[in-house]
Amino acid sequence: MANILVVDDDPDIVELVSLKLRSSGHAVTAVGSGEAALDALAARGDLDLAVVDHMMPGMTGVDLVRTLRSEGSGLRFLMLTARSQERDLENGFTAGVDDYMTKPFSPRELAARVAALLARR
């Protein structure tokens, strides 16, 4: 079991992702913004992975990952986003994401990618 942070401003996506991750045996903390993610990370030192949306009001997912990487965070990041252009993927990986999935997505693929990322700890 892992402790996973889900960061997305769409409540339906948060619910779907959280449900799939919980059914896979993980504990999930969900927030709706990059700023709330920073607060959650400051409050909890036991998070293993974050599933992060790219497009959110205020701090984007790329900004969140870039900020945390610049602070030395070793947290694993899976970006889950509707942005699928090559430059979007490049921006995500340059910021420091470990994997990238586009919406719409398969919940089974999400669970498999999360498992793979966690196995690399």
mmCIF file of C-alpha atoms in Angstrom:
data_model
loop_
_atom_site.group_PDB
_atom_site.id
_atom_site.type_symbol
_atom_site.label_atom_id
_atom_site.label_comp_id
_atom_site.label_asym_id
_atom_site.label_seq_id
_atom_site.Cartn_x
_atom_site.Cartn_y
_atom_site.Cartn_z
ATOM 1 C CA MET A 1 0.000 0.000 0.000
ATOM 2 C CA ALA A 2 1.185 3.501 -0.820
ATOM 3 C CA ASN A 3 0.104 6.984 0.216
ATOM 4 C CA ILE A 4 -0.929 8.863 -2.910
ATOM 5 C CA LEU A 5 -1.822 12.511 -3.434
ATOM 6 C CA VAL A 6 -4.364 13.270 -6.180
ATOM 7 C CA VAL A 7 -4.288 16.873 -7.446
ATOM 8 C CA ASP A 8 -7.030 17.893 -9.866
ATOM 9 C CA ASP A 9 -9.589 20.701 -10.001
ATOM 10 C CA ASP A 10 -12.256 18.446 -11.569
ATOM 11 C CA PRO A 11 -14.181 16.679 -8.772
ATOM 12 C CA ASP A 12 -15.303 13.895 -11.130
ATOM 13 C CA ILE A 13 -11.709 13.054 -12.055
ATOM 14 C CA VAL A 14 -10.671 13.204 -8.395
ATOM 15 C CA GLU A 15 -13.462 10.784 -7.517
ATOM 16 C CA LEU A 16 -12.643 8.347 -10.339
ATOM 17 C CA VAL A 17 -8.887 8.361 -9.709
ATOM 18 C CA SER A 18 -9.322 8.089 -5.936
ATOM 19 C CA LEU A 19 -11.783 5.203 -6.272
ATOM 20 C CA LYS A 20 -9.449 3.243 -8.551
ATOM 21 C CA LEU A 21 -6.401 3.847 -6.365
ATOM 22 C CA ARG A 22 -8.264 2.915 -3.180
ATOM 23 C CA SER A 23 -9.587 -0.255 -4.814
ATOM 24 C CA SER A 24 -5.937 -1.066 -5.612
ATOM 25 C CA GLY A 25 -5.145 -0.857 -1.892
ATOM 26 C CA HIS A 26 -3.684 2.636 -1.663
ATOM 27 C CA ALA A 27 -4.472 5.449 0.766
ATOM 28 C CA VAL A 28 -5.494 8.610 -1.080
ATOM 29 C CA THR A 29 -5.400 12.274 -0.148
ATOM 30 C CA ALA A 30 -7.163 14.486 -2.708
ATOM 31 C CA VAL A 31 -6.878 18.237 -3.250
ATOM 32 C CA GLY A 32 -8.204 20.601 -5.917
ATOM 33 C CA SER A 33 -5.251 22.901 -6.616
ATOM 34 C CA GLY A 34 -1.484 23.163 -6.781
ATOM 35 C CA GLU A 35 -1.482 25.450 -3.773
ATOM 36 C CA ALA A 36 -3.508 22.940 -1.742
ATOM 37 C CA ALA A 37 -1.065 20.240 -2.842
ATOM 38 C CA LEU A 38 1.834 22.224 -1.369
ATOM 39 C CA ASP A 39 -0.079 22.471 1.917
ATOM 40 C CA ALA A 40 -0.846 18.737 1.897
ATOM 41 C CA LEU A 41 2.777 17.881 1.199
ATOM 42 C CA ALA A 42 3.952 20.152 4.011
ATOM 43 C CA ALA A 43 1.498 18.519 6.412
ATOM 44 C CA ARG A 44 2.238 14.923 5.393
ATOM 45 C CA GLY A 45 5.735 13.590 5.034
ATOM 46 C CA ASP A 46 4.630 10.065 4.157
ATOM 47 C CA LEU A 47 3.396 10.535 0.576
ATOM 48 C CA ASP A 48 4.876 8.186 -2.013
ATOM 49 C CA LEU A 49 3.421 9.464 -5.274
ATOM 50 C CA ALA A 50 1.294 12.288 -6.681
ATOM 51 C CA VAL A 51 -1.138 12.093 -9.599
ATOM 52 C CA VAL A 52 -1.257 15.660 -10.902
ATOM 53 C CA ASP A 53 -3.404 17.451 -13.478
ATOM 54 C CA HIS A 54 -1.638 19.927 -15.760
ATOM 55 C CA MET A 55 -4.356 22.538 -16.228
ATOM 56 C CA MET A 56 -5.575 23.995 -12.949
ATOM 57 C CA PRO A 57 -6.370 27.577 -11.979
ATOM 58 C CA GLY A 58 -3.514 29.292 -10.196
ATOM 59 C CA MET A 59 -0.530 26.970 -9.933
ATOM 60 C CA THR A 60 -0.489 24.480 -12.809
ATOM 61 C CA GLY A 61 0.627 20.898 -12.374
ATOM 62 C CA VAL A 62 3.858 21.651 -14.240
ATOM 63 C CA ASP A 63 4.524 24.588 -11.904
ATOM 64 C CA LEU A 64 3.841 22.356 -8.898
ATOM 65 C CA VAL A 65 6.235 19.659 -10.046
ATOM 66 C CA ARG A 66 8.913 22.178 -11.034
ATOM 67 C CA THR A 67 8.657 23.874 -7.616
ATOM 68 C CA LEU A 68 8.911 20.618 -5.697
ATOM 69 C CA ARG A 69 11.798 19.306 -7.806
ATOM 70 C CA SER A 70 13.698 22.570 -7.267
ATOM 71 C CA GLU A 71 13.291 21.970 -3.527
ATOM 72 C CA GLY A 72 14.771 18.480 -3.880
ATOM 73 C CA SER A 73 11.568 16.451 -3.655
ATOM 74 C CA GLY A 74 11.982 12.774 -4.448
ATOM 75 C CA LEU A 75 8.223 12.237 -4.717
ATOM 76 C CA ARG A 76 7.132 10.314 -7.810
ATOM 77 C CA PHE A 77 4.831 12.261 -10.152
ATOM 78 C CA LEU A 78 2.331 10.971 -12.685
ATOM 79 C CA MET A 79 0.815 13.748 -14.766
ATOM 80 C CA LEU A 80 -2.767 12.974 -15.795
ATOM 81 C CA THR A 81 -4.003 15.594 -18.237
ATOM 82 C CA ALA A 82 -6.008 16.392 -21.352
ATOM 83 C CA ARG A 83 -2.916 18.099 -22.792
ATOM 84 C CA SER A 84 -1.461 15.725 -25.349
ATOM 85 C CA GLN A 85 0.716 17.818 -27.644
ATOM 86 C CA GLU A 86 4.374 16.878 -27.890
ATOM 87 C CA ARG A 87 5.422 20.180 -26.306
ATOM 88 C CA ASP A 88 3.095 19.480 -23.346
ATOM 89 C CA LEU A 89 4.789 16.137 -22.706
ATOM 90 C CA GLU A 90 8.188 17.773 -23.103
ATOM 91 C CA ASN A 91 7.255 20.502 -20.596
ATOM 92 C CA GLY A 92 6.017 17.893 -18.134
ATOM 93 C CA PHE A 93 9.120 15.729 -18.347
ATOM 94 C CA THR A 94 11.417 18.770 -18.251
ATOM 95 C CA ALA A 95 9.657 19.895 -15.054
ATOM 96 C CA GLY A 96 10.354 16.490 -13.518
ATOM 97 C CA VAL A 97 7.321 14.220 -13.952
ATOM 98 C CA ASP A 98 8.074 10.504 -13.944
ATOM 99 C CA ASP A 99 5.204 9.462 -16.212
ATOM 100 C CA TYR A 100 2.504 11.131 -18.327
ATOM 101 C CA MET A 101 -1.023 9.974 -19.184
ATOM 102 C CA THR A 102 -3.671 11.740 -21.206
ATOM 103 C CA LYS A 103 -7.403 12.044 -20.559
ATOM 104 C CA PRO A 104 -9.637 10.310 -21.279
ATOM 105 C CA PHE A 105 -7.810 7.452 -19.594
ATOM 106 C CA SER A 106 -8.257 3.834 -18.654
ATOM 107 C CA PRO A 107 -8.493 3.345 -14.868
ATOM 108 C CA ARG A 108 -6.756 -0.035 -15.295
ATOM 109 C CA GLU A 109 -3.855 1.619 -17.127
ATOM 110 C CA LEU A 110 -3.681 4.252 -14.390
ATOM 111 C CA ALA A 111 -3.405 1.539 -11.734
ATOM 112 C CA ALA A 112 -0.724 -0.262 -13.752
ATOM 113 C CA ARG A 113 1.347 2.888 -14.223
ATOM 114 C CA VAL A 114 1.057 3.754 -10.534
ATOM 115 C CA ALA A 115 2.204 0.239 -9.622
ATOM 116 C CA ALA A 116 5.177 0.540 -11.983
ATOM 117 C CA LEU A 117 6.196 3.909 -10.543
ATOM 118 C CA LEU A 118 5.946 2.623 -6.995
ATOM 119 C CA ALA A 119 8.009 -0.446 -7.844
ATOM 120 C CA ARG A 120 10.895 1.863 -8.834
ATOM 121 C CA ARG A 121 11.244 3.316 -5.321
#
